[in-house]
PDB file of C-alpha atoms in Angstrom:
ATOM      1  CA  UNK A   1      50.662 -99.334 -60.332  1.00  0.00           C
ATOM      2  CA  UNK A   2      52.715 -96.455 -62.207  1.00  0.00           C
ATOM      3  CA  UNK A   3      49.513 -94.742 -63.220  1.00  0.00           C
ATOM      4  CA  UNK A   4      48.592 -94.595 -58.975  1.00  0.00           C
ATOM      5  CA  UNK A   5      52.082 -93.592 -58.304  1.00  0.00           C
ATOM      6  CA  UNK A   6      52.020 -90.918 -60.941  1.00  0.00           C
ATOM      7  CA  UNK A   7      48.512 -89.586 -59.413  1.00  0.00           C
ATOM      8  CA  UNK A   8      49.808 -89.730 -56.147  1.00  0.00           C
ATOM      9  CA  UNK A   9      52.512 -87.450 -56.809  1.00  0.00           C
ATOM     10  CA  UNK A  10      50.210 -85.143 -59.234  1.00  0.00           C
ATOM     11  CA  UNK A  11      48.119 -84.546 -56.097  1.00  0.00           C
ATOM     12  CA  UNK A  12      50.766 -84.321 -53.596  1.00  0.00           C
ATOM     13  CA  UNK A  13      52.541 -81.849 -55.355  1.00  0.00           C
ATOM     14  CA  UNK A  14      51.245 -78.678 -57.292  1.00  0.00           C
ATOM     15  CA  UNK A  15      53.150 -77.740 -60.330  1.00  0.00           C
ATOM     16  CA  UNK A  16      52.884 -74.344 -62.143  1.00  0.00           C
ATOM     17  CA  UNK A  17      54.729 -73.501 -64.767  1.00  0.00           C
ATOM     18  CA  UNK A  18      56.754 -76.668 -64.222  1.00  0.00           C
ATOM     19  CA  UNK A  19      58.049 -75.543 -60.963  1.00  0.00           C
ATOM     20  CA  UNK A  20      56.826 -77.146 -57.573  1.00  0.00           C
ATOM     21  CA  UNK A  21      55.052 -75.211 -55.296  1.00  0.00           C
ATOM     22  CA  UNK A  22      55.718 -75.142 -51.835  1.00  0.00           C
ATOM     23  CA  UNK A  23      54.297 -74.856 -48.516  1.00  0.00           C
ATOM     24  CA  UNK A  24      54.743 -72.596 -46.107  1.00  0.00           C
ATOM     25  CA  UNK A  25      53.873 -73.975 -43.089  1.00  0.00           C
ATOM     26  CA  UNK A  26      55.604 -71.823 -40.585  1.00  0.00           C
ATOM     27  CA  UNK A  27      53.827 -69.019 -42.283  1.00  0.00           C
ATOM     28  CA  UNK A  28      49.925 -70.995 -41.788  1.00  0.00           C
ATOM     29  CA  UNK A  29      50.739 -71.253 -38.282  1.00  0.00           C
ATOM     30  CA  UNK A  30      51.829 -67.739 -37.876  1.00  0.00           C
ATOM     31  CA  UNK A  31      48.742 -66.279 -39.583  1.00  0.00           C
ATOM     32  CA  UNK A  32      46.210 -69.169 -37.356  1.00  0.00           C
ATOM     33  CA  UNK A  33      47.924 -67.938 -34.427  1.00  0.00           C
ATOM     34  CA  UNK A  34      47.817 -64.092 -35.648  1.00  0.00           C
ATOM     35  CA  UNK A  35      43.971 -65.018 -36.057  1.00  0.00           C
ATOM     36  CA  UNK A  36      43.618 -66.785 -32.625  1.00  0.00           C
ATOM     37  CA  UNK A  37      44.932 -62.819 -31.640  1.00  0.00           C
ATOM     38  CA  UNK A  38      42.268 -61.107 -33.344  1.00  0.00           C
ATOM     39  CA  UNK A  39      39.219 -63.192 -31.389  1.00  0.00           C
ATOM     40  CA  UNK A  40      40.329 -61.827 -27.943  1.00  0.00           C
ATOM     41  CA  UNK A  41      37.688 -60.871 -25.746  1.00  0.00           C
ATOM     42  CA  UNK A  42      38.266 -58.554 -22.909  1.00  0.00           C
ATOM     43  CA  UNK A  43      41.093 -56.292 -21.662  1.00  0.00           C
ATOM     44  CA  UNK A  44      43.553 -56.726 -24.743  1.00  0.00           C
ATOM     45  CA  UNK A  45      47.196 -57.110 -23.512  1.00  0.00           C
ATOM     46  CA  UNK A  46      50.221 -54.486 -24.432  1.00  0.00           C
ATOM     47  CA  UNK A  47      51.302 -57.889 -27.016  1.00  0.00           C
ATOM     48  CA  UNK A  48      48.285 -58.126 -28.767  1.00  0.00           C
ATOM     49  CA  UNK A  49      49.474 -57.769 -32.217  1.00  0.00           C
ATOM     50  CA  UNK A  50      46.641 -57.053 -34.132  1.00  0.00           C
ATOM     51  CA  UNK A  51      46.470 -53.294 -33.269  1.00  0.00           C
ATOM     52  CA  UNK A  52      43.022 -52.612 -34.384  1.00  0.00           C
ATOM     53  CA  UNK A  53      40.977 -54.897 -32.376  1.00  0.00           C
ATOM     54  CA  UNK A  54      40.258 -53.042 -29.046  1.00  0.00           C
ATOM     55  CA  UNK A  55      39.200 -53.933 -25.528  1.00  0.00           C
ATOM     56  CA  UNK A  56      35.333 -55.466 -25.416  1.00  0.00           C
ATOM     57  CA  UNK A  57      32.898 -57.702 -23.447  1.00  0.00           C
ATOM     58  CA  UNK A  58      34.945 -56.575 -20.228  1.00  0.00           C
ATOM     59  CA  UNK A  59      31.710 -56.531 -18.173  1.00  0.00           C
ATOM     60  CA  UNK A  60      30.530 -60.224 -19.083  1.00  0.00           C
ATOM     61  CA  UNK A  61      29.593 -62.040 -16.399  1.00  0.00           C
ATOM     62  CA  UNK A  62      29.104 -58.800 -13.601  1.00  0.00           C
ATOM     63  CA  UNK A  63      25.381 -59.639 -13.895  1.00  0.00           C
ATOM     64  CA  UNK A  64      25.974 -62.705 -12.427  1.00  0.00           C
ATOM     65  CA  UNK A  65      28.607 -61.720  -9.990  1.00  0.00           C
ATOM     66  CA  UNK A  66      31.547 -63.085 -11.965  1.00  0.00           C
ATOM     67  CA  UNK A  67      34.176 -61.852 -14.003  1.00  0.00           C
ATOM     68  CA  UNK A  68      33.892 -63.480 -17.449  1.00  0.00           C
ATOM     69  CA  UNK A  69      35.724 -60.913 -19.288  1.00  0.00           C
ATOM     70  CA  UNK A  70      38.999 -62.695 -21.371  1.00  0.00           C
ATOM     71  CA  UNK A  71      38.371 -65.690 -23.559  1.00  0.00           C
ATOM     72  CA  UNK A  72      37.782 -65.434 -27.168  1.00  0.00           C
ATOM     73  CA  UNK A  73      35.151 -65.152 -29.372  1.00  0.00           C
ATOM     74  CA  UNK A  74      33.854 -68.357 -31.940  1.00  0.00           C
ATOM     75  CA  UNK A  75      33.741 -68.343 -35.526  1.00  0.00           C
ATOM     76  CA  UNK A  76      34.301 -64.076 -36.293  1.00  0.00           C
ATOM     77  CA  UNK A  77      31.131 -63.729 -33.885  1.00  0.00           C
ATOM     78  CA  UNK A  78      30.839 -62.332 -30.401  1.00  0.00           C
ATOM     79  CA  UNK A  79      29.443 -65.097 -28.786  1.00  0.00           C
ATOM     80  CA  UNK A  80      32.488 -67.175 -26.365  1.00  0.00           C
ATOM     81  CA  UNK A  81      31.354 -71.142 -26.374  1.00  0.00           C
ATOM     82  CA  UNK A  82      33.270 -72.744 -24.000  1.00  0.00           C
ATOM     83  CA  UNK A  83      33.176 -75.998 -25.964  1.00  0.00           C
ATOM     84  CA  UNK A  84      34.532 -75.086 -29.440  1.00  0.00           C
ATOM     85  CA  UNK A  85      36.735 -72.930 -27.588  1.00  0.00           C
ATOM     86  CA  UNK A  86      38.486 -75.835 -25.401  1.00  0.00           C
ATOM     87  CA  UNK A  87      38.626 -78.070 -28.229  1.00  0.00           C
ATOM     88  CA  UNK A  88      41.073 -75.287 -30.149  1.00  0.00           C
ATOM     89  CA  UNK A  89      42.898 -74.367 -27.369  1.00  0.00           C
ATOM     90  CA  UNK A  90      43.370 -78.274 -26.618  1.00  0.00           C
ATOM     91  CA  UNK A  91      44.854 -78.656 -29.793  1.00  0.00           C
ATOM     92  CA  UNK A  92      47.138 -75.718 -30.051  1.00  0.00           C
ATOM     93  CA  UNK A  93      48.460 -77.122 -26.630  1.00  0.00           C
ATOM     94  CA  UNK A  94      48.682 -80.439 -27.483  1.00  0.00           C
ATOM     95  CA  UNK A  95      50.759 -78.841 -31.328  1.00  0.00           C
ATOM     96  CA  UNK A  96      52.768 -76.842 -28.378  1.00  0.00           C
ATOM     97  CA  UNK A  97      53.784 -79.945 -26.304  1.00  0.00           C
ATOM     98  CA  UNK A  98      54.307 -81.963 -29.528  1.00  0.00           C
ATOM     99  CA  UNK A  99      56.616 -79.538 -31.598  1.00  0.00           C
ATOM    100  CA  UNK A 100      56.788 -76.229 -30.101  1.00  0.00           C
ATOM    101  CA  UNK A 101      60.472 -77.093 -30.162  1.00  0.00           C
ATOM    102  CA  UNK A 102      60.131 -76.245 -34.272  1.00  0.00           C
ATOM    103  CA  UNK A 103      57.972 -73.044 -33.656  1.00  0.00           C
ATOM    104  CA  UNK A 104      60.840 -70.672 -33.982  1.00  0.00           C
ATOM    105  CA  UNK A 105      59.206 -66.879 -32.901  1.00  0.00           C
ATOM    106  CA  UNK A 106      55.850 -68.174 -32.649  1.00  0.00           C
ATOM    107  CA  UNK A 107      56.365 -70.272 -29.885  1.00  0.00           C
ATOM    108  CA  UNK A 108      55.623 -67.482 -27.343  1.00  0.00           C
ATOM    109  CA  UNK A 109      52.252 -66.393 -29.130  1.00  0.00           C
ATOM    110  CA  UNK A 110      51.449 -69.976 -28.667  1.00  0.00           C
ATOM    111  CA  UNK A 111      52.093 -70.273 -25.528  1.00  0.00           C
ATOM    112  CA  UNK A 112      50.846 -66.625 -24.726  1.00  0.00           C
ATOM    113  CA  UNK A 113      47.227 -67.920 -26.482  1.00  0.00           C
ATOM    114  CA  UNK A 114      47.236 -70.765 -24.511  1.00  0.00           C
ATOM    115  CA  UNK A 115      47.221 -68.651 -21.205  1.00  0.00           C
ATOM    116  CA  UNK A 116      44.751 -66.192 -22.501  1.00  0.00           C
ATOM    117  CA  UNK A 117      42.020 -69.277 -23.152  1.00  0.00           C
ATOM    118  CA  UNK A 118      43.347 -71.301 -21.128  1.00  0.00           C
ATOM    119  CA  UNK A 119      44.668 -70.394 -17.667  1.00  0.00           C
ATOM    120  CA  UNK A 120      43.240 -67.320 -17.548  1.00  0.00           C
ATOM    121  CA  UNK A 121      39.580 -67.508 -18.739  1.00  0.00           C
ATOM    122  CA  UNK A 122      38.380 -70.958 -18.638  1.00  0.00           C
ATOM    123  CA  UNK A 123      39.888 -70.857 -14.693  1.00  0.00           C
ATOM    124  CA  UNK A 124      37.150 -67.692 -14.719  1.00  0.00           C
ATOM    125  CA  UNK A 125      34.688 -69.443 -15.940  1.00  0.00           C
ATOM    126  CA  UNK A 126      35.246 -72.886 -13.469  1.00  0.00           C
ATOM    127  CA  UNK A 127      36.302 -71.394 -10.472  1.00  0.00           C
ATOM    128  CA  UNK A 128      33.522 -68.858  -9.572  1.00  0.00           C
ATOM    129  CA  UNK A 129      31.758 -71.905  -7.605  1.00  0.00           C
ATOM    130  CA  UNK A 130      32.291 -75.049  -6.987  1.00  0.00           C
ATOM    131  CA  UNK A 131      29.255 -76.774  -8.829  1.00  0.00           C
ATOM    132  CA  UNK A 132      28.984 -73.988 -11.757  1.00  0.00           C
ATOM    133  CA  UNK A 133      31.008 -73.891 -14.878  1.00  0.00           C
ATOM    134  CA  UNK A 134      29.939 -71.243 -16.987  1.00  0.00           C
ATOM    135  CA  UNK A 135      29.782 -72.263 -20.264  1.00  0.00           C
ATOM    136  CA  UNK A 136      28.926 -69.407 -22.568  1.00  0.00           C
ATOM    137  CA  UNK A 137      27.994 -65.758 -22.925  1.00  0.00           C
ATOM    138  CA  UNK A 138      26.244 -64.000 -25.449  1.00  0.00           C
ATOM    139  CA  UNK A 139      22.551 -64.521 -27.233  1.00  0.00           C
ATOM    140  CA  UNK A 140      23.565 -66.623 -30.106  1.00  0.00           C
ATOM    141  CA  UNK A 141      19.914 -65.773 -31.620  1.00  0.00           C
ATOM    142  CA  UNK A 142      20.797 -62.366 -31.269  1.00  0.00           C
ATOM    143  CA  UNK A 143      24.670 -62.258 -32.180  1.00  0.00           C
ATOM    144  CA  UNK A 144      23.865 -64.320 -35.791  1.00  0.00           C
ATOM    145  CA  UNK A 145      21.304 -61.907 -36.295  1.00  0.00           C
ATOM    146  CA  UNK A 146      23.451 -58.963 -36.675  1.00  0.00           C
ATOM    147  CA  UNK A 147      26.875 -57.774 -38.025  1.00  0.00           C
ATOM    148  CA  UNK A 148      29.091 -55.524 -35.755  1.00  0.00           C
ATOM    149  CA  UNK A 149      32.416 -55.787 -34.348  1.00  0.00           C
ATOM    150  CA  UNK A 150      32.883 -57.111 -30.549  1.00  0.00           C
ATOM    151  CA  UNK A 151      33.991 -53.215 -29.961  1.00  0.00           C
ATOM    152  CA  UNK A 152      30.860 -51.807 -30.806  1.00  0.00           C
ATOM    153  CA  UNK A 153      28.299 -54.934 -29.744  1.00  0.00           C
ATOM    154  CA  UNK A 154      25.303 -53.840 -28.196  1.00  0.00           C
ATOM    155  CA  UNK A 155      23.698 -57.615 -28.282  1.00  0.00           C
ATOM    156  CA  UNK A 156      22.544 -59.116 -24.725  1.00  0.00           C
ATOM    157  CA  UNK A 157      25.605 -60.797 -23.203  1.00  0.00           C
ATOM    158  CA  UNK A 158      23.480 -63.375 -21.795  1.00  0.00           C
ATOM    159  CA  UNK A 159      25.502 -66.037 -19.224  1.00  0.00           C
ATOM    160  CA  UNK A 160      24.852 -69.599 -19.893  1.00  0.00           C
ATOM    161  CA  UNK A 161      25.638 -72.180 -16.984  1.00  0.00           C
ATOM    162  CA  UNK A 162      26.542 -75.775 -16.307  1.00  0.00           C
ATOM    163  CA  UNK A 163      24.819 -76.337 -12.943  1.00  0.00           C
ATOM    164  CA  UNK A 164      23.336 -79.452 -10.917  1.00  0.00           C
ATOM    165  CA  UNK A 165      20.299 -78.519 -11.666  1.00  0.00           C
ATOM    166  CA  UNK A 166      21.014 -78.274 -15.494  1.00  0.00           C
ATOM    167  CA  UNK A 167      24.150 -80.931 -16.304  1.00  0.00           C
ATOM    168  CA  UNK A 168      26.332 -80.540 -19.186  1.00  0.00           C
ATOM    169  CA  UNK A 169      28.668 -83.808 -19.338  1.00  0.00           C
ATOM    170  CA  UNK A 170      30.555 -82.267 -22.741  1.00  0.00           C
ATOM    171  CA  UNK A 171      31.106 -78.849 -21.377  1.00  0.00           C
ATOM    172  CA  UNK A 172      32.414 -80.449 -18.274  1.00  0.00           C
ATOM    173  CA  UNK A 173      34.949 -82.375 -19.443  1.00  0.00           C
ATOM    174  CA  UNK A 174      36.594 -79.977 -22.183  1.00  0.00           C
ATOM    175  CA  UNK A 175      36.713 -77.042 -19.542  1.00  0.00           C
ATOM    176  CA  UNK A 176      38.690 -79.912 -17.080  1.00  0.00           C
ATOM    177  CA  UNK A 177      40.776 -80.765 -20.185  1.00  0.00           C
ATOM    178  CA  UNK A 178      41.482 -77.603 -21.492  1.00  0.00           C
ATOM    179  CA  UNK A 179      42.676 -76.649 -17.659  1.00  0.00           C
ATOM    180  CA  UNK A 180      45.256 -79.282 -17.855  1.00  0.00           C
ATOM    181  CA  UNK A 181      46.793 -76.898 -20.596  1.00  0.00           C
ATOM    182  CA  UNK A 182      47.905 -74.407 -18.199  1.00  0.00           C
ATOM    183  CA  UNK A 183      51.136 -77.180 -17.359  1.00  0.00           C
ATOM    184  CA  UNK A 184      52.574 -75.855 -20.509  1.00  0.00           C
TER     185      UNK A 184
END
């Protein structure tokens, strides 16, 4: 039982040099919400914080007669999933509800991130009918094939739809869910 114990603690705590080690969590969730930042898409607000990302994708969607310019881009690519994209944005609401009391000066980036994904893009992206939710843009194919920053992306910006005609259960119910994250 001492020998679990004494693992336990070996791997709960790092030691180096005989001093303990540690973490700074309020400085992880600064930097993940410093990174959510840096995967804007679209008209980049006067508090965007990472100064040398610039405005891009701000014509996504005009082929189909909708503005899907906003959101944020998956992964370091410059393709928007709605899917992936609902599921962070769900959680960093849901981490906002459950202890944005402890957040100190990030709060309002949190809450400012969950507007831009949120409120403001996945409302684009359900609201432009009432039996389409568009569910991603950009030529994955295309976008993995290449290396360029969402400033400079000359890639197709293809529009990919939920319809009747073409269902999408999954994409459906985390652009509903994610909506309920514009109470905050």
């Amino acid at each position: 039982m001492v020998r679990k114990i004494m693992f336990l603690v070996i791997v709960l705590v790092y030691v180096n040099n005989g001093n303990a080690i540690l973490h700074d969590y309020g400085d992880a969730l600064a930097k993940s919400i410093l990174y959510y930042e840096g995967q804007r898409s679209g008209k980049l607000p006067a508090t965007q914080r990472v100064t040398w990302r610039k405005d891009s994708a701000i014509c996504d969607g005009r082929d189909k007669g909708v503005d899907l310019s906003g959101g944020c881009y998956d992964a370091g690519d410059n393709v928007k999933y709605n899917f992936p994209m609902a599921f962070t944005i769900t959680m960093l609401a849901w981490g906002v509800i459950e202890h944005g009391n402890s957040m100190g000066t990030e709060l309002p980036h949190a809450l400012e991130a969950v507007r831009w994904w949120a409120t403001d893009y996945f409302l684009k992206s359900t609201d432009a009918a009432p039996d389409i939710i568009y569910a991603q843009v950009g030529d994955p194919n295309a976008d993995h094939n290449c290396c360029q920053r969402p400033e400079d992306m000359d890639t197709p910006r293809t529009v990919y739809a939920v319809t009747p005609d073409k269902p999408g259960s999954e994409v459906t119910a985390a652009a509903l869910l994610s909506n309920c994250a514009f109470l905050l």
